[in-house]
JSON list of C-alpha atoms in Angstrom, two decimals:
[
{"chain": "A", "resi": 27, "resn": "UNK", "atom": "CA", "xyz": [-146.18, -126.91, -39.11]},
{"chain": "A", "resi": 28, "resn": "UNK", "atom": "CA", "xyz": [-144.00, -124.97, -36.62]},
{"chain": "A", "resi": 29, "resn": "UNK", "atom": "CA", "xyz": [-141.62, -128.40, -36.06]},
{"chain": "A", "resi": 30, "resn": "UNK", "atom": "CA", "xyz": [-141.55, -128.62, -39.87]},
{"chain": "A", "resi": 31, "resn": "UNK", "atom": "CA", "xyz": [-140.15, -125.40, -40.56]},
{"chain": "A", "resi": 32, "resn": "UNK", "atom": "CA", "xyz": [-137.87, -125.36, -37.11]},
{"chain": "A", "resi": 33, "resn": "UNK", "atom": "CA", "xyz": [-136.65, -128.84, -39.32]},
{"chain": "A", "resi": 34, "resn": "UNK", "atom": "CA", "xyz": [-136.60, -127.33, -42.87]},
{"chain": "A", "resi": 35, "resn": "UNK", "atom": "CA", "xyz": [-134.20, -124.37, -41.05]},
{"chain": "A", "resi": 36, "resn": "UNK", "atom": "CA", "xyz": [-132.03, -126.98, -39.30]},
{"chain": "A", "resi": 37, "resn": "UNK", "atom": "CA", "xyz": [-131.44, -128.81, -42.69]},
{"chain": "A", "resi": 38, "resn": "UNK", "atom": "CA", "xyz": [-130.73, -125.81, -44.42]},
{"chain": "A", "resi": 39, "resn": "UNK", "atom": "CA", "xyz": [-127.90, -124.40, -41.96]},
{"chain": "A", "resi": 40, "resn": "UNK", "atom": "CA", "xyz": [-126.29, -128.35, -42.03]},
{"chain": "A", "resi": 41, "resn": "UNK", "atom": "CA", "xyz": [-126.20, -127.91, -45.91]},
{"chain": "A", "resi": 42, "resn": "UNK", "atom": "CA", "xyz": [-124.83, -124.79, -45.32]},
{"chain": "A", "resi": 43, "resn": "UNK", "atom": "CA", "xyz": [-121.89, -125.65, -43.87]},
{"chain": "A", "resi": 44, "resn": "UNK", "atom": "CA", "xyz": [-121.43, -128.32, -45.94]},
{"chain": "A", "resi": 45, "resn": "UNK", "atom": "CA", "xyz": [-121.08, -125.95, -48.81]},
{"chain": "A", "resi": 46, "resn": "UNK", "atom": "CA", "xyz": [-118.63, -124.18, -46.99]},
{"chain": "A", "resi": 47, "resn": "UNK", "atom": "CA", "xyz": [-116.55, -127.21, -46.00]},
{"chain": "A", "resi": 48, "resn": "UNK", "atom": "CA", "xyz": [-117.04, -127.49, -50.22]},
{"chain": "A", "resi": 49, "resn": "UNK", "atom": "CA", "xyz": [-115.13, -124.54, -50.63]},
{"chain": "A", "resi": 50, "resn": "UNK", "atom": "CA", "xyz": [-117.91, -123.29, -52.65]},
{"chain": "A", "resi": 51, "resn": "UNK", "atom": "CA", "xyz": [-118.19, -119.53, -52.58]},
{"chain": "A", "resi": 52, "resn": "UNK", "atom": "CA", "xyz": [-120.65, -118.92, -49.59]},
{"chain": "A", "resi": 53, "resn": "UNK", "atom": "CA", "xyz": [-119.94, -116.02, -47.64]},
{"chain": "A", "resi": 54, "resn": "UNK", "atom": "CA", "xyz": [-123.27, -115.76, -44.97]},
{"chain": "A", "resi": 55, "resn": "UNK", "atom": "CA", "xyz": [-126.16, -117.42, -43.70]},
{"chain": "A", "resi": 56, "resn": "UNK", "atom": "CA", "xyz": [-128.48, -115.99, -46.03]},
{"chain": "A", "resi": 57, "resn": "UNK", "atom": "CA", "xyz": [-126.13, -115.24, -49.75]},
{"chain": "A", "resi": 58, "resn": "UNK", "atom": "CA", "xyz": [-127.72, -114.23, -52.82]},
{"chain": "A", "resi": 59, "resn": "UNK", "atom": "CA", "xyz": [-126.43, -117.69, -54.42]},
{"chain": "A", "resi": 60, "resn": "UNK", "atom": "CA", "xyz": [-125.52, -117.53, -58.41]},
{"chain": "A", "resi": 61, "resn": "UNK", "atom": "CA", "xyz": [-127.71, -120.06, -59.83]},
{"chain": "A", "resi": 62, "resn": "UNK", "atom": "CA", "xyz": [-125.52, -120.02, -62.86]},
{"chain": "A", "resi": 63, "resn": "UNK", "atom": "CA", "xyz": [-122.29, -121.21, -61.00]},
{"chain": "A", "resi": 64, "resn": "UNK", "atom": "CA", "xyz": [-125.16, -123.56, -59.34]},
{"chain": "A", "resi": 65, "resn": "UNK", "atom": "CA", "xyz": [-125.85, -125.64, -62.38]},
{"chain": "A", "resi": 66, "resn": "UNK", "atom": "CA", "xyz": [-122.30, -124.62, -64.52]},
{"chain": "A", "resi": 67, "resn": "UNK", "atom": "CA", "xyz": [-120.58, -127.81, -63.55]},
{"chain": "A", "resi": 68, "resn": "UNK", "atom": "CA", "xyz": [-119.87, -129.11, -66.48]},
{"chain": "A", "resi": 69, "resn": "UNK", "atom": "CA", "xyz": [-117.74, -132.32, -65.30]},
{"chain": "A", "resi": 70, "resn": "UNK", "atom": "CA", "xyz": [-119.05, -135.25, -63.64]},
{"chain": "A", "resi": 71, "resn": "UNK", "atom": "CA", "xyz": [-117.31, -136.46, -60.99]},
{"chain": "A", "resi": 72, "resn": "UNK", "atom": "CA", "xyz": [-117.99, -140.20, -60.44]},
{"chain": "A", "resi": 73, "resn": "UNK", "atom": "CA", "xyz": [-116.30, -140.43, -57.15]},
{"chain": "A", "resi": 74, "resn": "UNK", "atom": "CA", "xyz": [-118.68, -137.78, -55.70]},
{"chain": "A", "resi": 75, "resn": "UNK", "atom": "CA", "xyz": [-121.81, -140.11, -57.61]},
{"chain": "A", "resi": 76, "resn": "UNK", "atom": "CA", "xyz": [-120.40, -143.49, -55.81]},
{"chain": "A", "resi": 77, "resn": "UNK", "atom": "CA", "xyz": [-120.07, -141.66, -52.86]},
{"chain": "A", "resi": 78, "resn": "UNK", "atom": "CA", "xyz": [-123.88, -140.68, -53.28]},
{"chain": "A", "resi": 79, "resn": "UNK", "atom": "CA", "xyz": [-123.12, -136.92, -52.34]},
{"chain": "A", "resi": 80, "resn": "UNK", "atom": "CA", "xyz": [-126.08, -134.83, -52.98]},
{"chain": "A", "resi": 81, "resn": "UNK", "atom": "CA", "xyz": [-127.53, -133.87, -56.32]},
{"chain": "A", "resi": 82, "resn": "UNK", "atom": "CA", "xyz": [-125.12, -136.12, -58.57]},
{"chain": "A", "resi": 83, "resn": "UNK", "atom": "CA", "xyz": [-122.44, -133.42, -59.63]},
{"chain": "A", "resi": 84, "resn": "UNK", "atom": "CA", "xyz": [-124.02, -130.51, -58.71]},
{"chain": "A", "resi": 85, "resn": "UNK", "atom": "CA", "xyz": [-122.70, -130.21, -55.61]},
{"chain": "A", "resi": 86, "resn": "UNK", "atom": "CA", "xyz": [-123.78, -128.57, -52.18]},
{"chain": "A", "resi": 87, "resn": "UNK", "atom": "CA", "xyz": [-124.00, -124.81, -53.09]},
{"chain": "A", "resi": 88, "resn": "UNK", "atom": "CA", "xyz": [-127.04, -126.03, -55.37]},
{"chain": "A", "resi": 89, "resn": "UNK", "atom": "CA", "xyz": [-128.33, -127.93, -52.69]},
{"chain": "A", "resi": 90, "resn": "UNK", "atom": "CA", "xyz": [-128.42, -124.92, -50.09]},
{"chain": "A", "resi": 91, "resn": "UNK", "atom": "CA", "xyz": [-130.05, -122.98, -52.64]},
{"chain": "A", "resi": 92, "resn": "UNK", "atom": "CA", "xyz": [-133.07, -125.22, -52.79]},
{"chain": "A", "resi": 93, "resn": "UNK", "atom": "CA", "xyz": [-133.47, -125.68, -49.59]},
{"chain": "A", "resi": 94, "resn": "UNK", "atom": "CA", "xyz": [-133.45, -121.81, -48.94]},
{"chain": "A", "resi": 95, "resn": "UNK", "atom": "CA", "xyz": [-135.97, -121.43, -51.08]},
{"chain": "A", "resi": 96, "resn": "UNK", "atom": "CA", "xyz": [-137.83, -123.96, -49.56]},
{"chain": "A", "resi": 97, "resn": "UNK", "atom": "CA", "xyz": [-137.08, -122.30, -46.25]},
{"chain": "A", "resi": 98, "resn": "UNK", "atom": "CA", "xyz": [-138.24, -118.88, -47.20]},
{"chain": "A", "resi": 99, "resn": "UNK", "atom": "CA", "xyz": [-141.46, -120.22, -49.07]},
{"chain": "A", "resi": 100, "resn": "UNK", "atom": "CA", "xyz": [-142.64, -122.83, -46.37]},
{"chain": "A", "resi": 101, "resn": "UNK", "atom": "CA", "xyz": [-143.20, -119.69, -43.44]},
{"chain": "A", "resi": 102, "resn": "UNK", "atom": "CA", "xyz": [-143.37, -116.26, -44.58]},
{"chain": "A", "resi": 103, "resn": "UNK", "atom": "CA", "xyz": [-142.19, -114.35, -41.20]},
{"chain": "A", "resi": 104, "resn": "UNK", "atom": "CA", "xyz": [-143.68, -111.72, -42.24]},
{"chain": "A", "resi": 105, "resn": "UNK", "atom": "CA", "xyz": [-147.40, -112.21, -42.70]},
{"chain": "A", "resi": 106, "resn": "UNK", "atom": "CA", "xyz": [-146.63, -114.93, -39.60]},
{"chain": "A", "resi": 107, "resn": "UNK", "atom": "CA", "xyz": [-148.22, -117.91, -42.26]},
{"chain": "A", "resi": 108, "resn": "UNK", "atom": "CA", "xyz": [-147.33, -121.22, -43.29]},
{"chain": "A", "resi": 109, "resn": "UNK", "atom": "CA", "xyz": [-147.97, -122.13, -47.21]},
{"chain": "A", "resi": 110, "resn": "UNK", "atom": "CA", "xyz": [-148.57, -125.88, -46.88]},
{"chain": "A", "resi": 111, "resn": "UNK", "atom": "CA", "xyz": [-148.32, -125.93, -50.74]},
{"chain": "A", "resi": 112, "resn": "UNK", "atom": "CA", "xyz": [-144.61, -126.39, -49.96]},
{"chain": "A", "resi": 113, "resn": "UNK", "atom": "CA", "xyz": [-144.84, -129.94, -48.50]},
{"chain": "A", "resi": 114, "resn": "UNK", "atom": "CA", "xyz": [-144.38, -132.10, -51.47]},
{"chain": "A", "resi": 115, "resn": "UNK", "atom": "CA", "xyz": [-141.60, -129.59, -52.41]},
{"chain": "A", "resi": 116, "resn": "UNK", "atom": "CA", "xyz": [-139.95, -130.07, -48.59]},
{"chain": "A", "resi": 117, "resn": "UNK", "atom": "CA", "xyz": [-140.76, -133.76, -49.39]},
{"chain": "A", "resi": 118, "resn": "UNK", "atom": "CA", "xyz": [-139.30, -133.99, -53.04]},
{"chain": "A", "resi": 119, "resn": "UNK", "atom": "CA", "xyz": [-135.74, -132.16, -51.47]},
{"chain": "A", "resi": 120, "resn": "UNK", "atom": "CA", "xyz": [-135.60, -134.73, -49.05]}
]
């Protein structure tokens, strides 16, 4: 469980920086993300589909945001515990 959340935090800084290298507005390692802007993408881009760039046209700030959540929820720091209810999440994301 320890080398899966070491894993889940490695894929969530890449994504991170992808969302930067977006230009999406991300301004730390750990932002309270706007869901809203998240999902209010209302074109499809069908280059970024062909390309098969993550989540369609949603785009990598979404994509961060799940996998934060993931990354918070998989190891709570502070009660030092794993919630192995988070695997077919982790799994799903992937």
């Amino acid at each position: 469980m320890k080398n899966h959340s070491k894993l889940t935090k490695k894929v969530t800084e890449q994504v991170r920086i992808l969302a930067k290298d977006e230009d999406e507005e991300l301004t730390d390692v750990n932002p309270p993300y706007d869901q809203a802007k998240a999902f209010g993408k209302t074109n499809i881009d069908v280059d970024r589909i062909a390309a098969r760039l993550p989540c369609g046209s949603k785009g990598f700030l979404l994509m961060y945001a799940r996998w934060k959540k993931l990354e918070r929820h998989l190891y709570n720091e502070r009660k030092l515990r794993f919630d192995i209810t988070q695997i077919p999440d982790v799994y799903d994301s992937c």
